[in-house]
PDB file of N, CA and C in Angstrom:
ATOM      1  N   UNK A1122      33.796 227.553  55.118  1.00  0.00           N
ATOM      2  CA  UNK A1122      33.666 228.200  53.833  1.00  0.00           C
ATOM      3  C   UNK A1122      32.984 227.281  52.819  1.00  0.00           C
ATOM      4  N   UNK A1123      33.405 225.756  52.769  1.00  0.00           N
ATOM      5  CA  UNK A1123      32.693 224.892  51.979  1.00  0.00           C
ATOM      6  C   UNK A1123      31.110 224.956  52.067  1.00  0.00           C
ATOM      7  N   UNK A1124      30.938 224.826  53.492  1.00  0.00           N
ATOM      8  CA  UNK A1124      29.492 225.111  53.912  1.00  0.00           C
ATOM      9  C   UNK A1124      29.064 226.127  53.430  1.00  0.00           C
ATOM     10  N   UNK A1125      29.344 227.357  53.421  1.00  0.00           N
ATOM     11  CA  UNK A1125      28.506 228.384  52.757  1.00  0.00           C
ATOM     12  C   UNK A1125      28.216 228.045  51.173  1.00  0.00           C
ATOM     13  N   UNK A1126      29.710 227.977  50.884  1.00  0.00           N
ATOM     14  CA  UNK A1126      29.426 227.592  48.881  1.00  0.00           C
ATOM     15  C   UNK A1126      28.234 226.270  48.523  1.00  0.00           C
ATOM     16  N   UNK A1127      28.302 225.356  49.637  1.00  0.00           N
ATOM     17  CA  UNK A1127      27.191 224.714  49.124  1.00  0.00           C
ATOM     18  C   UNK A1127      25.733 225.356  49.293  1.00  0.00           C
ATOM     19  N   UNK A1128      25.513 225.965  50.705  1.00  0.00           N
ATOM     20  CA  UNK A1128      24.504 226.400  51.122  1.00  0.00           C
ATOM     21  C   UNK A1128      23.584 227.898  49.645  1.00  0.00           C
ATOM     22  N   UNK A1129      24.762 228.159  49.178  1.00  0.00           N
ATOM     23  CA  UNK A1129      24.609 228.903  48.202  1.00  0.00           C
ATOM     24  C   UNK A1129      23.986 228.733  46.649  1.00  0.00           C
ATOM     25  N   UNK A1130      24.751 227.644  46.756  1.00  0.00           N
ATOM     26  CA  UNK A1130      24.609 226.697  45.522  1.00  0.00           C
ATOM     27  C   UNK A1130      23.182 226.068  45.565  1.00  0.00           C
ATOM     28  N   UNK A1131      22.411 225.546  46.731  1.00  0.00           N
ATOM     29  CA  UNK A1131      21.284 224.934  46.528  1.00  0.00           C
ATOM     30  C   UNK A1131      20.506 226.308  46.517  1.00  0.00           C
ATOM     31  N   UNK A1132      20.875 227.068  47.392  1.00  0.00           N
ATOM     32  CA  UNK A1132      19.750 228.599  47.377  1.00  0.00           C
ATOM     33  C   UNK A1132      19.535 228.585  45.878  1.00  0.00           C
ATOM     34  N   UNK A1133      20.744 228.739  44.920  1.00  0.00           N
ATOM     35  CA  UNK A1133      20.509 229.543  43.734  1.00  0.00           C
ATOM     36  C   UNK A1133      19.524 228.364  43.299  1.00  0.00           C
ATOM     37  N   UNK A1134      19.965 227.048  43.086  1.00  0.00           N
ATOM     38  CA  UNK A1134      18.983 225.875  42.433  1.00  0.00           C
ATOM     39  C   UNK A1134      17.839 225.769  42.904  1.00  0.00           C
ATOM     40  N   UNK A1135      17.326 225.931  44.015  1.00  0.00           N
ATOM     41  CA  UNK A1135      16.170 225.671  44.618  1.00  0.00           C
ATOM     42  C   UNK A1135      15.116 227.253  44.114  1.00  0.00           C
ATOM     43  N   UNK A1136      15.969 228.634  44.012  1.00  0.00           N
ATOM     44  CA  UNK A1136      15.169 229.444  43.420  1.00  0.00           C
ATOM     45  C   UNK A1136      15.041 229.509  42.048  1.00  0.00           C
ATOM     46  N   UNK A1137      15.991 228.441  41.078  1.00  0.00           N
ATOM     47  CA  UNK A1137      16.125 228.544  39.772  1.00  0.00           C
ATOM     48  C   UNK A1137      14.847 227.666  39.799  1.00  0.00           C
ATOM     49  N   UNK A1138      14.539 226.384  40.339  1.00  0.00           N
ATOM     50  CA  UNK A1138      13.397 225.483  40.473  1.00  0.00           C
ATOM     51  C   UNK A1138      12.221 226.220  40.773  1.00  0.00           C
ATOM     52  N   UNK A1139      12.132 226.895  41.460  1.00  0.00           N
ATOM     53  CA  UNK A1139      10.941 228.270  41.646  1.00  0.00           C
ATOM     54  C   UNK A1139      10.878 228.434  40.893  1.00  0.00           C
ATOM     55  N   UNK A1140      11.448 229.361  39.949  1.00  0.00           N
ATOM     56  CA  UNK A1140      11.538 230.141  38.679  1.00  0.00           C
ATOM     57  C   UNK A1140      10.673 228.995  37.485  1.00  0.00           C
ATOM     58  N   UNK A1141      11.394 228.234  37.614  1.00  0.00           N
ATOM     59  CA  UNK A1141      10.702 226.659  36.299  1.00  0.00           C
ATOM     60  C   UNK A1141       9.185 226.313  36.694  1.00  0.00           C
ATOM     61  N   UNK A1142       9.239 226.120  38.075  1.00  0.00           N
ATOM     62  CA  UNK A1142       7.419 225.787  38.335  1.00  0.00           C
ATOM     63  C   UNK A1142       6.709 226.805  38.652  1.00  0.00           C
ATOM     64  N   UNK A1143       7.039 228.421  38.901  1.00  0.00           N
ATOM     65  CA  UNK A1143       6.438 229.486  38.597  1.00  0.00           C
ATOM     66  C   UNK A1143       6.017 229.553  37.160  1.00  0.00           C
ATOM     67  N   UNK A1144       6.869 229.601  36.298  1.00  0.00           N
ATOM     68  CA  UNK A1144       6.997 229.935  34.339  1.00  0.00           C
ATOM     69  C   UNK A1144       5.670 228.439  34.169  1.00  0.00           C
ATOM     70  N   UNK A1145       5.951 227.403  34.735  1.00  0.00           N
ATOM     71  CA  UNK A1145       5.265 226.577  34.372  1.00  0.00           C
ATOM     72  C   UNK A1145       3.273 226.886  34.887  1.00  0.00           C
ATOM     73  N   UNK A1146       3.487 227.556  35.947  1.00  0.00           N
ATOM     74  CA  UNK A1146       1.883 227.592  36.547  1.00  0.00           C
ATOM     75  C   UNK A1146       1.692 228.625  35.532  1.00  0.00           C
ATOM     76  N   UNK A1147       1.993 229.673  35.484  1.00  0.00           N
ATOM     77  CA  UNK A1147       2.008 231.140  34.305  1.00  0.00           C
ATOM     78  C   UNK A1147       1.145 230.550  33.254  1.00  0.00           C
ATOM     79  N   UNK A1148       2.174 229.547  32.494  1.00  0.00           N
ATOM     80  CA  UNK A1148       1.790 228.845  31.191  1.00  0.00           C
ATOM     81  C   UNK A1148       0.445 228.189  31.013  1.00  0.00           C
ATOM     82  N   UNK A1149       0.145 227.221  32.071  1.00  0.00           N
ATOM     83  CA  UNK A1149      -1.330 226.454  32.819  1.00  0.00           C
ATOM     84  C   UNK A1149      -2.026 227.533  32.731  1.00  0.00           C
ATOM     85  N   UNK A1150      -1.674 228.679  33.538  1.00  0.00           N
ATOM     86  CA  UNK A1150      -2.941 229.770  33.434  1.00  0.00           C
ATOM     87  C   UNK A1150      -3.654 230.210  32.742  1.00  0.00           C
ATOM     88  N   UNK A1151      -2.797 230.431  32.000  1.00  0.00           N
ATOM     89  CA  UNK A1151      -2.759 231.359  31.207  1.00  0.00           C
ATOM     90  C   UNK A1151      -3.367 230.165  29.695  1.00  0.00           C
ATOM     91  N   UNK A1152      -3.141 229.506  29.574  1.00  0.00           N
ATOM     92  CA  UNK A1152      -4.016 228.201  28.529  1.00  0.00           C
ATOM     93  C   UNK A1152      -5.250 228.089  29.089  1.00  0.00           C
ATOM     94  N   UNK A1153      -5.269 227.618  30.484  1.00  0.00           N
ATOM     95  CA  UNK A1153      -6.889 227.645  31.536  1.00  0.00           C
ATOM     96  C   UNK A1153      -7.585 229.106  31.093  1.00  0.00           C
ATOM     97  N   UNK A1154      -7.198 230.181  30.905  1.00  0.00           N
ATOM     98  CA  UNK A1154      -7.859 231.583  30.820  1.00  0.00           C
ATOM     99  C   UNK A1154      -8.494 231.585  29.279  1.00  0.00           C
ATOM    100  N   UNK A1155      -7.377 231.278  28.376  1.00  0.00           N
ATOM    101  CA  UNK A1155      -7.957 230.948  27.032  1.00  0.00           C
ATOM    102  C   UNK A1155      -8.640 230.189  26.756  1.00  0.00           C
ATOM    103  N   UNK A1156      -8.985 229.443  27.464  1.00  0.00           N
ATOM    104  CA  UNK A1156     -10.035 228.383  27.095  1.00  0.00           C
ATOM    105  C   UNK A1156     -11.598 228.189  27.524  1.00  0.00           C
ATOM    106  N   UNK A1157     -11.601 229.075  28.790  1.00  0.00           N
ATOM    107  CA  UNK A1157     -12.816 229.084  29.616  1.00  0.00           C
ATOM    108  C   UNK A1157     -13.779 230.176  28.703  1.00  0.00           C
ATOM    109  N   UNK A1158     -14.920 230.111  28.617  1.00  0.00           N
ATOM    110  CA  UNK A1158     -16.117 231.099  28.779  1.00  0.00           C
ATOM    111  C   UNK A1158     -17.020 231.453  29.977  1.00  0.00           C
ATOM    112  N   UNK A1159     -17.189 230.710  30.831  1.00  0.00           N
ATOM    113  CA  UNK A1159     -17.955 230.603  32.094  1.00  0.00           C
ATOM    114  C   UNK A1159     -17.234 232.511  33.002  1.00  0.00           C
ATOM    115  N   UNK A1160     -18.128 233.271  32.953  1.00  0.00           N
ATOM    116  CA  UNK A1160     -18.018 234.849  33.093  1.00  0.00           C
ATOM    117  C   UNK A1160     -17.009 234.481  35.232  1.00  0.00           C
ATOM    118  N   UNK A1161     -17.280 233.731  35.554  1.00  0.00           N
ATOM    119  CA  UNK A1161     -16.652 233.226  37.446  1.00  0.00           C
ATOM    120  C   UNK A1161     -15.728 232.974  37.131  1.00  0.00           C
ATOM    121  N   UNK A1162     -15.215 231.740  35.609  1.00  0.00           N
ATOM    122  CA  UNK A1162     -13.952 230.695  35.518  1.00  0.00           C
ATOM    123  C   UNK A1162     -12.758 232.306  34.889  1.00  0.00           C
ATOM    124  N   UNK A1163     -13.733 232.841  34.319  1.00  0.00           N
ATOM    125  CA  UNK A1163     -12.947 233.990  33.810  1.00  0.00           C
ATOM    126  C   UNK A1163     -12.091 234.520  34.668  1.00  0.00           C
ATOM    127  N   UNK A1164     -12.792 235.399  35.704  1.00  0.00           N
ATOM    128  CA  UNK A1164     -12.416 236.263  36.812  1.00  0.00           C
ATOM    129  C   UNK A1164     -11.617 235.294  37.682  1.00  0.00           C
ATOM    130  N   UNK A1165     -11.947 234.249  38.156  1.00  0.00           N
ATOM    131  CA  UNK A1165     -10.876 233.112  38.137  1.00  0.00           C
ATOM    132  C   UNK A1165      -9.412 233.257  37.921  1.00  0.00           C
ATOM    133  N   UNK A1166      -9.696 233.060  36.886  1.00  0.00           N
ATOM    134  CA  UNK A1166      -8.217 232.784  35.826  1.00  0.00           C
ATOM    135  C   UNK A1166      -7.566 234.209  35.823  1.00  0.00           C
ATOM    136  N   UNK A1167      -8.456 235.384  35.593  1.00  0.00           N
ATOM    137  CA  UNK A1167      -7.770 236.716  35.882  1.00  0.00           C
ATOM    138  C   UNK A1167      -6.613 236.789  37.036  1.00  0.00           C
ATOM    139  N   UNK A1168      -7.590 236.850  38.708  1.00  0.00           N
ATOM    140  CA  UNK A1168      -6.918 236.565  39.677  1.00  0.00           C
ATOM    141  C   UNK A1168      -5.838 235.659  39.699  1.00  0.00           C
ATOM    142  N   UNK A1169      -5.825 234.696  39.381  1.00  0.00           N
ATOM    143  CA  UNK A1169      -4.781 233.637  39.300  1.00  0.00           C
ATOM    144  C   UNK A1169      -3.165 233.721  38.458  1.00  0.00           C
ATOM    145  N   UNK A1170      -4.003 234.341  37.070  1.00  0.00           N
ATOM    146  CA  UNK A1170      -2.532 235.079  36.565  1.00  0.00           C
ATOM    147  C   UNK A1170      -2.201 236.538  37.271  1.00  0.00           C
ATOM    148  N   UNK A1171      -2.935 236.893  37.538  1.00  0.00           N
ATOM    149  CA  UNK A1171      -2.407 238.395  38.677  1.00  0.00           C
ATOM    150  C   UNK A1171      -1.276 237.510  39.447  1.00  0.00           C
ATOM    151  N   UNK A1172      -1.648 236.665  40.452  1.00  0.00           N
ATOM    152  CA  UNK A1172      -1.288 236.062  41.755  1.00  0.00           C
ATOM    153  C   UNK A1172       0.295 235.430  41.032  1.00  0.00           C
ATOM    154  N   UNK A1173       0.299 234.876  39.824  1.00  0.00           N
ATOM    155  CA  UNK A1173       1.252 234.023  39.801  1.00  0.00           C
ATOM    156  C   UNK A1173       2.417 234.951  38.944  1.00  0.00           C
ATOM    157  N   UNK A1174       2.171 235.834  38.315  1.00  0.00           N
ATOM    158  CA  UNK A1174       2.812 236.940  37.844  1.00  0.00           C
ATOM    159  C   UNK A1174       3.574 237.692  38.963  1.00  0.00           C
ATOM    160  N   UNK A1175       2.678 238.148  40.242  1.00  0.00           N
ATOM    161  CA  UNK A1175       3.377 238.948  41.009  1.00  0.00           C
ATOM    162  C   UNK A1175       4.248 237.943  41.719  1.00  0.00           C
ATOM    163  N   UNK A1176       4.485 236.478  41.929  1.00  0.00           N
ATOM    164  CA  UNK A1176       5.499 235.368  42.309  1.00  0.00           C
ATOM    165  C   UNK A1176       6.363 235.464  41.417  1.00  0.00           C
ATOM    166  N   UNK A1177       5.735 235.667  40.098  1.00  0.00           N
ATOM    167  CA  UNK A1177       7.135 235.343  39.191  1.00  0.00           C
ATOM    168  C   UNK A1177       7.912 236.577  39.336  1.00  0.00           C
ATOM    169  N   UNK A1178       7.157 237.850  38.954  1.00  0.00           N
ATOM    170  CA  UNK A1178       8.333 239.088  39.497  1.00  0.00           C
ATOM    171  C   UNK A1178       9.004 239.039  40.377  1.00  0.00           C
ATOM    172  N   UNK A1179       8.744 238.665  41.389  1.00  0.00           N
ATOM    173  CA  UNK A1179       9.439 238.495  42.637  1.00  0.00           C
ATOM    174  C   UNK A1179      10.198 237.407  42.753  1.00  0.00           C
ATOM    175  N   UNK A1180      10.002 236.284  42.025  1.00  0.00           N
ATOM    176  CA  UNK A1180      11.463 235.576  42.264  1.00  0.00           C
ATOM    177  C   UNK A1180      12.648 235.892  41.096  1.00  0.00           C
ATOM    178  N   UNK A1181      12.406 236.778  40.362  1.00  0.00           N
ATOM    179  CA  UNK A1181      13.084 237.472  39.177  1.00  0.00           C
ATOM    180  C   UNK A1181      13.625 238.403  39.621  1.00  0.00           C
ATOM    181  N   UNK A1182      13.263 239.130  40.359  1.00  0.00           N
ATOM    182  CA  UNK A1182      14.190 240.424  41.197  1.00  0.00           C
ATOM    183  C   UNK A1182      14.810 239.624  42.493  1.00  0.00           C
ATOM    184  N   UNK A1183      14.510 238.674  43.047  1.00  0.00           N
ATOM    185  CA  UNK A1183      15.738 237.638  43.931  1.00  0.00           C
ATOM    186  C   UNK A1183      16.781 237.223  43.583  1.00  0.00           C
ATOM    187  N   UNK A1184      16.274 236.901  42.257  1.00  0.00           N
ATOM    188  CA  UNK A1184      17.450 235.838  41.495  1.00  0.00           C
ATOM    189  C   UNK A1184      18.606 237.313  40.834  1.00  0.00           C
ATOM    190  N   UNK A1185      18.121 238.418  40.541  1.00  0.00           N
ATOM    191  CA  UNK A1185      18.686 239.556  40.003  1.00  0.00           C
ATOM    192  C   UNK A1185      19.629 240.305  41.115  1.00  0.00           C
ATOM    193  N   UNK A1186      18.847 240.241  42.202  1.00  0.00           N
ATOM    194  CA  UNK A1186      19.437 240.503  43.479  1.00  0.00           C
ATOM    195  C   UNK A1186      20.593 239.620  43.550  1.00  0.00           C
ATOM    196  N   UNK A1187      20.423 238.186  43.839  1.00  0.00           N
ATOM    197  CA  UNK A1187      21.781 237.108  43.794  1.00  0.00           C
ATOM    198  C   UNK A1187      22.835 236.973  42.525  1.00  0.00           C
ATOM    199  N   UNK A1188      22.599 237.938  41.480  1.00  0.00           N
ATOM    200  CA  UNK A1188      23.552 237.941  40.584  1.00  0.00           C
ATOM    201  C   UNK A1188      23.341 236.068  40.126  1.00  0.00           C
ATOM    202  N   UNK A1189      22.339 236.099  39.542  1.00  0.00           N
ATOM    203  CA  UNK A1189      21.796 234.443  39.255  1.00  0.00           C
ATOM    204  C   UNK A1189      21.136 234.916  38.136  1.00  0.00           C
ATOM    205  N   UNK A1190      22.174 233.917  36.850  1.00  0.00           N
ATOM    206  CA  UNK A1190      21.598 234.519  35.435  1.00  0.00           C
ATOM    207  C   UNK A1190      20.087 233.710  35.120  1.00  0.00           C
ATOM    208  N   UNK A1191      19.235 234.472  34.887  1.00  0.00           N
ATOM    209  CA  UNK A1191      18.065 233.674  34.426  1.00  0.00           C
ATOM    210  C   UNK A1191      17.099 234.088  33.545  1.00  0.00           C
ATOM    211  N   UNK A1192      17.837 234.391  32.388  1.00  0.00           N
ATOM    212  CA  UNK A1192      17.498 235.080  31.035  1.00  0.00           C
ATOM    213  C   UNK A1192      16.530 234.405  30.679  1.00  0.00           C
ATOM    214  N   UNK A1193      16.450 232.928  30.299  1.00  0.00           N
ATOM    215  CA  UNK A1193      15.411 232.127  30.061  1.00  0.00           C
ATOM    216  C   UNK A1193      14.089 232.154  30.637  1.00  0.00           C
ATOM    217  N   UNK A1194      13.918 232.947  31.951  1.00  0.00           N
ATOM    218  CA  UNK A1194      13.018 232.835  32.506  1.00  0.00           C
ATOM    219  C   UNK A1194      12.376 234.258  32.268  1.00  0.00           C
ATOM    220  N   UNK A1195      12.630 235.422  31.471  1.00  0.00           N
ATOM    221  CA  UNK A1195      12.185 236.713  31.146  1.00  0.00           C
ATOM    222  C   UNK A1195      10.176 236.434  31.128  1.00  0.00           C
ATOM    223  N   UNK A1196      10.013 237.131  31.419  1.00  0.00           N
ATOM    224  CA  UNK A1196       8.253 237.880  30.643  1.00  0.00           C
ATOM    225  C   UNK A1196       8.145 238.257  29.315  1.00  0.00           C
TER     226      UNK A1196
END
């Protein structure tokens, strides 16, 4: 039983750590998108916040799924 509660415990931390360097690439992107003019770096940066958005939804409905509060990490 100990074994599971730990095994649990790093799941939730290791997807709360997802959650922090997901929010964190988002943020990069999304500064990289505002800043470019180059019409490629654009479409670029489009794709890229697509890509890292649909990670972040998805580890937001995991963590929602595990009953793992992570208000801080909203859209």
């Amino acid at each position: 039983m100990k074994r599971k509660t730990i095994a649990l415990a790093y799941d939730e931390c290791h997807l709360l750590s997802e959650l922090e360097k997901t929010k964190w690439a988002l943020d990069s992107a999304q500064s990289n998108f505002e800043n470019v003019v180059e019409p490629d770096l654009i479409d670029c940066y489009i794709y890229e916040l697509q890509a890292i958005q649909m990670r972040y939804k998805f580890l937001l409905e995991k963590a929602k799924q595990s009953n793992i509060s992570a208000k801080e990490y909203r859209i």
